[in-house]
PDB file of C-alpha atoms in Angstrom:
ATOM      1  CA  MET A   1     -41.861  19.240  20.708  1.00 53.00           C
ATOM      2  CA  SER A   2     -39.052  19.088  18.011  1.00 81.00           C
ATOM      3  CA  LEU A   3     -36.261  18.245  20.826  1.00 91.00           C
ATOM      4  CA  GLN A   4     -38.675  15.494  22.364  1.00 92.00           C
ATOM      5  CA  LYS A   5     -38.894  14.104  19.223  1.00 94.00           C
ATOM      6  CA  MET A   6     -34.853  13.537  18.398  1.00 96.00           C
ATOM      7  CA  LEU A   7     -34.267  12.357  22.347  1.00 96.00           C
ATOM      8  CA  GLU A   8     -36.604   9.457  20.986  1.00 96.00           C
ATOM      9  CA  TYR A   9     -35.342   8.975  17.683  1.00 97.00           C
ATOM     10  CA  GLN A  10     -32.227   9.171  19.301  1.00 97.00           C
ATOM     11  CA  LYS A  11     -33.468   6.373  22.269  1.00 96.00           C
ATOM     12  CA  LYS A  12     -34.420   4.245  19.463  1.00 96.00           C
ATOM     13  CA  ASP A  13     -31.125   5.035  17.105  1.00 97.00           C
ATOM     14  CA  ILE A  14     -28.168   4.689  19.739  1.00 96.00           C
ATOM     15  CA  ALA A  15     -29.581   0.473  19.598  1.00 93.00           C
ATOM     16  CA  PHE A  16     -28.907   1.122  16.010  1.00 96.00           C
ATOM     17  CA  TYR A  17     -26.249   2.681  16.053  1.00 96.00           C
ATOM     18  CA  ARG A  18     -24.326  -0.878  18.587  1.00 95.00           C
ATOM     19  CA  GLN A  19     -25.849  -3.028  16.067  1.00 95.00           C
ATOM     20  CA  GLU A  20     -24.378  -1.001  13.472  1.00 95.00           C
ATOM     21  CA  LYS A  21     -20.827  -0.679  14.691  1.00 94.00           C
ATOM     22  CA  ASP A  22     -20.761  -4.303  15.285  1.00 94.00           C
ATOM     23  CA  LEU A  23     -20.943  -4.926  11.782  1.00 95.00           C
ATOM     24  CA  LYS A  24     -18.252  -2.410  11.278  1.00 93.00           C
ATOM     25  CA  GLU A  25     -16.365  -4.287  13.572  1.00 94.00           C
ATOM     26  CA  SER A  26     -16.587  -7.570  12.041  1.00 95.00           C
ATOM     27  CA  GLU A  27     -14.524 -10.249  11.119  1.00 94.00           C
ATOM     28  CA  GLU A  28     -15.658 -10.310   8.032  1.00 93.00           C
ATOM     29  CA  ARG A  29     -15.385  -6.310   6.957  1.00 94.00           C
ATOM     30  CA  LYS A  30     -11.862  -6.216   8.822  1.00 95.00           C
ATOM     31  CA  ARG A  31     -10.250  -9.183   6.798  1.00 94.00           C
ATOM     32  CA  ALA A  32     -12.006  -7.663   3.318  1.00 94.00           C
ATOM     33  CA  MET A  33     -10.034  -3.978   4.163  1.00 95.00           C
ATOM     34  CA  LEU A  34      -6.726  -5.460   5.098  1.00 96.00           C
ATOM     35  CA  CYS A  35      -6.928  -7.523   2.007  1.00 96.00           C
ATOM     36  CA  LYS A  36      -7.788  -4.538   0.036  1.00 95.00           C
ATOM     37  CA  ASN A  37      -5.516  -2.663   1.955  1.00 96.00           C
ATOM     38  CA  LYS A  38      -2.599  -5.017   1.236  1.00 96.00           C
ATOM     39  CA  PHE A  39      -3.684  -5.418  -2.588  1.00 95.00           C
ATOM     40  CA  ILE A  40      -3.122  -1.404  -3.200  1.00 96.00           C
ATOM     41  CA  GLU A  41       0.250  -1.612  -0.950  1.00 96.00           C
ATOM     42  CA  SER A  42       1.521  -4.499  -3.302  1.00 96.00           C
ATOM     43  CA  ASN A  43      -0.108  -2.403  -6.573  1.00 95.00           C
ATOM     44  CA  THR A  44       2.136   0.455  -5.462  1.00 95.00           C
ATOM     45  CA  ALA A  45       5.628  -1.194  -5.302  1.00 95.00           C
ATOM     46  CA  LEU A  46       4.617  -2.720  -8.204  1.00 95.00           C
ATOM     47  CA  GLN A  47       3.622   0.513 -10.134  1.00 95.00           C
ATOM     48  CA  GLU A  48       7.731   1.506  -8.199  1.00 95.00           C
ATOM     49  CA  LEU A  49       9.471  -1.096  -9.631  1.00 94.00           C
ATOM     50  CA  SER A  50       7.743  -1.057 -12.967  1.00 94.00           C
ATOM     51  CA  LYS A  51       9.482   2.201 -13.144  1.00 94.00           C
ATOM     52  CA  SER A  52      12.553   1.182 -11.800  1.00 94.00           C
ATOM     53  CA  LEU A  53      12.210  -1.369 -14.600  1.00 93.00           C
ATOM     54  CA  LYS A  54      11.945   1.169 -17.238  1.00 94.00           C
ATOM     55  CA  GLY A  55      14.643   2.703 -15.760  1.00 95.00           C
ATOM     56  CA  TYR A  56      17.073  -0.085 -15.471  1.00 94.00           C
ATOM     57  CA  PHE A  57      16.371  -1.029 -19.431  1.00 94.00           C
ATOM     58  CA  ALA A  58      17.613   2.860 -20.292  1.00 95.00           C
ATOM     59  CA  SER A  59      20.513   2.365 -18.581  1.00 94.00           C
ATOM     60  CA  LEU A  60      21.233  -0.334 -20.435  1.00 94.00           C
ATOM     61  CA  GLN A  61      20.745   1.229 -24.048  1.00 95.00           C
ATOM     62  CA  LYS A  62      22.911   4.025 -23.018  1.00 94.00           C
ATOM     63  CA  ILE A  63      25.399   1.675 -22.042  1.00 94.00           C
ATOM     64  CA  SER A  64      25.031  -0.410 -25.066  1.00 94.00           C
ATOM     65  CA  THR A  65      25.465   2.484 -26.853  1.00 93.00           C
ATOM     66  CA  ARG A  66      28.381   3.906 -25.528  1.00 92.00           C
ATOM     67  CA  ILE A  67      29.594   0.417 -25.656  1.00 92.00           C
ATOM     68  CA  SER A  68      29.548   0.899 -29.510  1.00 93.00           C
ATOM     69  CA  GLU A  69      30.971   3.906 -29.547  1.00 91.00           C
ATOM     70  CA  ILE A  70      33.963   3.100 -27.669  1.00 89.00           C
ATOM     71  CA  GLU A  71      34.253  -0.002 -30.157  1.00 89.00           C
ATOM     72  CA  ALA A  72      33.539   2.563 -33.793  1.00 90.00           C
ATOM     73  CA  MET A  73      36.901   5.249 -31.374  1.00 86.00           C
ATOM     74  CA  LYS A  74      38.678   1.954 -31.021  1.00 83.00           C
ATOM     75  CA  GLU A  75      38.946   1.098 -34.387  1.00 84.00           C
ATOM     76  CA  GLU A  76      39.375   4.228 -35.953  1.00 83.00           C
ATOM     77  CA  LEU A  77      42.204   4.814 -34.121  1.00 79.00           C
ATOM     78  CA  SER A  78      43.918   1.814 -35.330  1.00 76.00           C
ATOM     79  CA  ALA A  79      43.486   2.748 -38.066  1.00 76.00           C
ATOM     80  CA  ASN A  80      44.704   5.954 -38.525  1.00 69.00           C
ATOM     81  CA  THR A  81      47.192   5.110 -35.774  1.00 63.00           C
ATOM     82  CA  GLU A  82      51.079   4.943 -37.491  1.00 66.00           C
ATOM     83  CA  LEU A  83      53.557   3.680 -35.555  1.00 56.00           C
ATOM     84  CA  LYS A  84      56.348   5.187 -36.138  1.00 58.00           C
ATOM     85  CA  SER A  85      58.074   6.009 -33.111  1.00 61.00           C
ATOM     86  CA  GLU A  86      58.267   4.663 -29.520  1.00 65.00           C
ATOM     87  CA  GLU A  87      56.565   7.577 -28.394  1.00 64.00           C
ATOM     88  CA  SER A  88      53.313   7.156 -31.001  1.00 68.00           C
ATOM     89  CA  PHE A  89      53.580   3.539 -29.965  1.00 72.00           C
ATOM     90  CA  SER A  90      52.837   4.612 -26.558  1.00 77.00           C
ATOM     91  CA  GLU A  91      50.879   6.973 -26.851  1.00 78.00           C
ATOM     92  CA  TYR A  92      48.317   4.348 -28.918  1.00 76.00           C
ATOM     93  CA  GLU A  93      48.452   1.794 -26.149  1.00 82.00           C
ATOM     94  CA  LYS A  94      47.403   4.580 -23.840  1.00 85.00           C
ATOM     95  CA  ARG A  95      44.571   5.348 -25.559  1.00 84.00           C
ATOM     96  CA  LEU A  96      43.631   1.867 -26.681  1.00 84.00           C
ATOM     97  CA  LEU A  97      44.268   0.623 -22.686  1.00 89.00           C
ATOM     98  CA  ASP A  98      41.618   3.816 -21.612  1.00 89.00           C
ATOM     99  CA  PHE A  99      39.171   2.534 -23.985  1.00 86.00           C
ATOM    100  CA  GLU A 100      39.215  -1.302 -22.834  1.00 90.00           C
ATOM    101  CA  LYS A 101      39.022   0.318 -19.172  1.00 92.00           C
ATOM    102  CA  GLN A 102      35.851   1.982 -20.028  1.00 91.00           C
ATOM    103  CA  VAL A 103      34.557  -0.917 -22.096  1.00 91.00           C
ATOM    104  CA  ASN A 104      35.700  -2.982 -18.805  1.00 92.00           C
ATOM    105  CA  ASP A 105      34.236   0.119 -16.110  1.00 92.00           C
ATOM    106  CA  LEU A 106      30.875  -0.485 -18.527  1.00 93.00           C
ATOM    107  CA  SER A 107      30.182  -4.140 -19.096  1.00 93.00           C
ATOM    108  CA  LYS A 108      30.517  -4.488 -15.149  1.00 95.00           C
ATOM    109  CA  GLU A 109      27.913  -2.005 -14.538  1.00 94.00           C
ATOM    110  CA  PHE A 110      25.894  -3.478 -17.129  1.00 94.00           C
ATOM    111  CA  SER A 111      26.418  -7.037 -15.078  1.00 95.00           C
ATOM    112  CA  LYS A 112      25.283  -5.359 -11.920  1.00 95.00           C
ATOM    113  CA  ILE A 113      21.843  -3.386 -14.074  1.00 95.00           C
ATOM    114  CA  THR A 114      21.305  -7.062 -15.354  1.00 95.00           C
ATOM    115  CA  LYS A 115      21.249  -8.422 -12.216  1.00 96.00           C
ATOM    116  CA  ALA A 116      19.041  -5.956 -10.439  1.00 94.00           C
ATOM    117  CA  ILE A 117      16.725  -6.664 -13.186  1.00 95.00           C
ATOM    118  CA  ALA A 118      16.637 -10.348 -12.525  1.00 95.00           C
ATOM    119  CA  ASP A 119      15.741  -9.020  -8.990  1.00 95.00           C
ATOM    120  CA  ALA A 120      13.065  -6.943 -10.477  1.00 94.00           C
ATOM    121  CA  ALA A 121      11.550  -9.319 -11.982  1.00 93.00           C
ATOM    122  CA  ALA A 122      11.546 -12.003  -9.323  1.00 96.00           C
ATOM    123  CA  GLN A 123       9.780  -9.396  -7.329  1.00 95.00           C
ATOM    124  CA  ASN A 124       7.366  -8.606  -9.801  1.00 94.00           C
ATOM    125  CA  ARG A 125       6.576 -12.469 -10.079  1.00 95.00           C
ATOM    126  CA  ALA A 126       6.045 -12.615  -6.015  1.00 96.00           C
ATOM    127  CA  LEU A 127       3.618  -9.405  -6.019  1.00 95.00           C
ATOM    128  CA  ASN A 128       1.459 -10.076  -9.117  1.00 95.00           C
ATOM    129  CA  ASP A 129       1.000 -14.173  -6.710  1.00 96.00           C
ATOM    130  CA  ARG A 130       0.690 -12.611  -3.928  1.00 95.00           C
ATOM    131  CA  MET A 131      -2.187  -9.705  -5.232  1.00 96.00           C
ATOM    132  CA  ASP A 132      -3.862 -12.438  -6.557  1.00 96.00           C
ATOM    133  CA  ALA A 133      -4.242 -14.672  -3.445  1.00 96.00           C
ATOM    134  CA  LEU A 134      -5.340 -10.882  -1.488  1.00 95.00           C
ATOM    135  CA  ASN A 135      -7.658 -10.326  -4.127  1.00 95.00           C
ATOM    136  CA  ARG A 136      -9.027 -13.814  -3.694  1.00 95.00           C
ATOM    137  CA  GLU A 137      -8.797 -13.826  -0.235  1.00 95.00           C
ATOM    138  CA  TYR A 138     -10.544 -10.336  -0.421  1.00 94.00           C
ATOM    139  CA  MET A 139     -13.422 -12.078  -2.739  1.00 95.00           C
ATOM    140  CA  ASN A 140     -14.263 -14.501  -0.367  1.00 95.00           C
ATOM    141  CA  SER A 141     -13.686 -11.653   2.831  1.00 94.00           C
ATOM    142  CA  THR A 142     -16.637  -9.883   0.690  1.00 94.00           C
ATOM    143  CA  GLN A 143     -19.030 -12.433  -0.240  1.00 96.00           C
ATOM    144  CA  ALA A 144     -19.205 -13.068   3.704  1.00 95.00           C
ATOM    145  CA  TYR A 145     -19.269  -9.052   4.822  1.00 95.00           C
ATOM    146  CA  ASN A 146     -22.119  -9.465   2.295  1.00 96.00           C
ATOM    147  CA  LYS A 147     -24.287 -11.845   3.550  1.00 96.00           C
ATOM    148  CA  LYS A 148     -23.782 -11.099   7.409  1.00 95.00           C
ATOM    149  CA  LYS A 149     -24.917  -7.087   6.086  1.00 95.00           C
ATOM    150  CA  ALA A 150     -28.371  -8.541   4.214  1.00 97.00           C
ATOM    151  CA  GLU A 151     -29.175 -10.569   7.740  1.00 96.00           C
ATOM    152  CA  PHE A 152     -28.393  -7.336   9.659  1.00 96.00           C
ATOM    153  CA  ASP A 153     -30.444  -5.037   7.302  1.00 96.00           C
ATOM    154  CA  ALA A 154     -33.269  -7.414   7.368  1.00 97.00           C
ATOM    155  CA  LYS A 155     -33.355  -7.663  10.591  1.00 95.00           C
ATOM    156  CA  THR A 156     -33.011  -3.843  11.591  1.00 96.00           C
ATOM    157  CA  LYS A 157     -35.214  -2.669   9.066  1.00 96.00           C
ATOM    158  CA  PRO A 158     -38.493  -2.885  11.150  1.00 96.00           C
ATOM    159  CA  ILE A 159     -36.067  -0.034  13.787  1.00 96.00           C
ATOM    160  CA  ARG A 160     -34.834   1.892  10.651  1.00 96.00           C
ATOM    161  CA  ASP A 161     -39.002   2.993   9.274  1.00 97.00           C
ATOM    162  CA  GLU A 162     -39.631   3.129  12.727  1.00 97.00           C
ATOM    163  CA  LEU A 163     -36.660   6.582  12.145  1.00 97.00           C
ATOM    164  CA  ASP A 164     -37.888   7.252   9.738  1.00 96.00           C
ATOM    165  CA  ALA A 165     -41.432   8.001  10.513  1.00 97.00           C
ATOM    166  CA  ILE A 166     -40.124   9.709  13.745  1.00 96.00           C
ATOM    167  CA  ALA A 167     -37.809  11.920  11.440  1.00 96.00           C
ATOM    168  CA  LYS A 168     -40.804  13.121   9.514  1.00 95.00           C
ATOM    169  CA  ASP A 169     -41.402  15.298  12.597  1.00 94.00           C
ATOM    170  CA  ILE A 170     -38.035  16.953  13.606  1.00 94.00           C
ATOM    171  CA  GLU A 171     -37.117  20.272  12.541  1.00 93.00           C
ATOM    172  CA  PRO A 172     -33.843  19.223   9.740  1.00 93.00           C
ATOM    173  CA  ALA A 173     -31.889  21.646  11.902  1.00 90.00           C
ATOM    174  CA  TYR A 174     -32.118  19.498  14.921  1.00 92.00           C
ATOM    175  CA  LEU A 175     -31.495  16.315  12.515  1.00 95.00           C
ATOM    176  CA  ASN A 176     -29.117  17.675  10.832  1.00 95.00           C
ATOM    177  CA  ARG A 177     -26.785  18.736  13.661  1.00 95.00           C
ATOM    178  CA  TYR A 178     -27.334  14.804  15.693  1.00 97.00           C
ATOM    179  CA  LEU A 179     -26.449  12.967  12.375  1.00 97.00           C
ATOM    180  CA  ASP A 180     -23.072  15.131  11.933  1.00 97.00           C
ATOM    181  CA  LEU A 181     -22.263  14.106  15.433  1.00 98.00           C
ATOM    182  CA  ARG A 182     -23.148  10.134  14.542  1.00 97.00           C
ATOM    183  CA  LYS A 183     -21.181  10.583  11.856  1.00 96.00           C
ATOM    184  CA  ASN A 184     -18.557  11.704  14.194  1.00 96.00           C
ATOM    185  CA  LYS A 185     -18.987   8.828  16.427  1.00 95.00           C
ATOM    186  CA  LYS A 186     -19.859  11.267  19.148  1.00 96.00           C
ATOM    187  CA  MET A 187     -22.941   9.379  20.684  1.00 96.00           C
ATOM    188  CA  PRO A 188     -25.756  10.059  22.321  1.00 97.00           C
ATOM    189  CA  ALA A 189     -25.669  13.449  20.404  1.00 98.00           C
ATOM    190  CA  TYR A 190     -27.600  15.384  22.510  1.00 98.00           C
ATOM    191  CA  VAL A 191     -27.385  15.029  26.476  1.00 97.00           C
ATOM    192  CA  CYS A 192     -28.607  17.010  29.325  1.00 96.00           C
ATOM    193  CA  TYR A 193     -26.796  19.777  30.893  1.00 95.00           C
ATOM    194  CA  MET A 194     -27.177  19.095  34.307  1.00 92.00           C
ATOM    195  CA  ASP A 195     -25.614  20.795  37.370  1.00 92.00           C
ATOM    196  CA  LYS A 196     -23.809  23.196  34.739  1.00 94.00           C
ATOM    197  CA  ASN A 197     -21.998  20.211  33.179  1.00 96.00           C
ATOM    198  CA  CYS A 198     -22.100  18.943  29.665  1.00 96.00           C
ATOM    199  CA  GLY A 199     -23.819  15.163  30.331  1.00 96.00           C
ATOM    200  CA  ALA A 200     -21.381  13.705  28.238  1.00 96.00           C
ATOM    201  CA  CYS A 201     -18.097  14.573  28.486  1.00 96.00           C
ATOM    202  CA  GLY A 202     -18.293  15.811  32.086  1.00 96.00           C
ATOM    203  CA  MET A 203     -16.979  19.328  31.673  1.00 97.00           C
ATOM    204  CA  ASP A 204     -18.345  22.781  33.343  1.00 97.00           C
ATOM    205  CA  ILE A 205     -19.833  24.890  30.516  1.00 96.00           C
ATOM    206  CA  SER A 206     -22.430  27.380  32.862  1.00 95.00           C
ATOM    207  CA  ILE A 207     -20.365  30.050  31.389  1.00 95.00           C
ATOM    208  CA  GLU A 208     -20.101  29.700  27.874  1.00 95.00           C
ATOM    209  CA  VAL A 209     -24.169  28.414  28.148  1.00 96.00           C
ATOM    210  CA  ASP A 210     -25.891  29.142  30.992  1.00 93.00           C
ATOM    211  CA  LYS A 211     -27.165  32.456  29.192  1.00 93.00           C
ATOM    212  CA  LYS A 212     -29.000  30.069  25.992  1.00 94.00           C
ATOM    213  CA  LEU A 213     -30.071  27.662  28.417  1.00 93.00           C
ATOM    214  CA  GLN A 214     -33.045  29.570  30.262  1.00 91.00           C
ATOM    215  CA  LYS A 215     -36.030  27.768  29.467  1.00 91.00           C
ATOM    216  CA  THR A 216     -36.821  23.195  29.305  1.00 90.00           C
ATOM    217  CA  GLY A 217     -35.996  23.331  25.598  1.00 88.00           C
ATOM    218  CA  ASP A 218     -33.843  25.570  25.151  1.00 92.00           C
ATOM    219  CA  ILE A 219     -30.074  23.582  23.202  1.00 94.00           C
ATOM    220  CA  ALA A 220     -26.228  24.906  22.978  1.00 96.00           C
ATOM    221  CA  GLU A 221     -23.278  23.236  21.859  1.00 96.00           C
ATOM    222  CA  CYS A 222     -20.605  21.709  24.782  1.00 97.00           C
ATOM    223  CA  PRO A 223     -17.737  23.417  23.468  1.00 97.00           C
ATOM    224  CA  HIS A 224     -15.827  21.138  25.028  1.00 96.00           C
ATOM    225  CA  CYS A 225     -16.914  18.064  23.259  1.00 97.00           C
ATOM    226  CA  GLY A 226     -19.158  19.120  20.760  1.00 97.00           C
ATOM    227  CA  ARG A 227     -22.750  17.848  22.000  1.00 97.00           C
ATOM    228  CA  ILE A 228     -25.491  19.296  21.420  1.00 97.00           C
ATOM    229  CA  VAL A 229     -26.527  20.031  25.239  1.00 97.00           C
ATOM    230  CA  TYR A 230     -30.231  20.555  26.308  1.00 95.00           C
ATOM    231  CA  LYS A 231     -32.203  22.473  29.447  1.00 92.00           C
ATOM    232  CA  MET A 232     -35.127  19.685  31.090  1.00 86.00           C
TER     233      MET A 232
END
């Protein structure tokens, strides 16, 4: 009796399942999900950009500190160096040039990072603008989808009420297995065992299920597609 009720439930549910599938695949929902995914992608990019900016500013701070240290070393060198000979002057000049080269290299790196910060700031503004636009589009698409879903819920309420009534007479083991297969988009979930084959995937499963299907109403799982086969 439970199998008969299960098949009755499935027959009615398939019509509802198809309408539900159409709703899930509606353009309104697709647009909303697309906007949501793009928003998430943009937000991830924004977070990565924020990390990069923090790194840039930390690098600028280090460069500024290092330049200040070198300038202090230059002043100390000038104050403490006695130019008593050509050799001492040559050494002084050599060290001074080395300091200046370091400052010059650091200044170039400073300019390079400053440009990177400006570029990142522009990207930041562009991403924020994009996210604002995506959020507006998502809200509009979601509103349109919610309206369509409300219409769907009202239209399908009678069949859902019928399904709820039938479900009360179905053993939980039958119904739960059905709902699992339905969730995994394997519909119909219960199929007839015909000529040693699964009524859904068509595979010969006699070796695996014959001993389990001895009388009308017996059920077994198809080892290939996972659906439930039953004996007529």
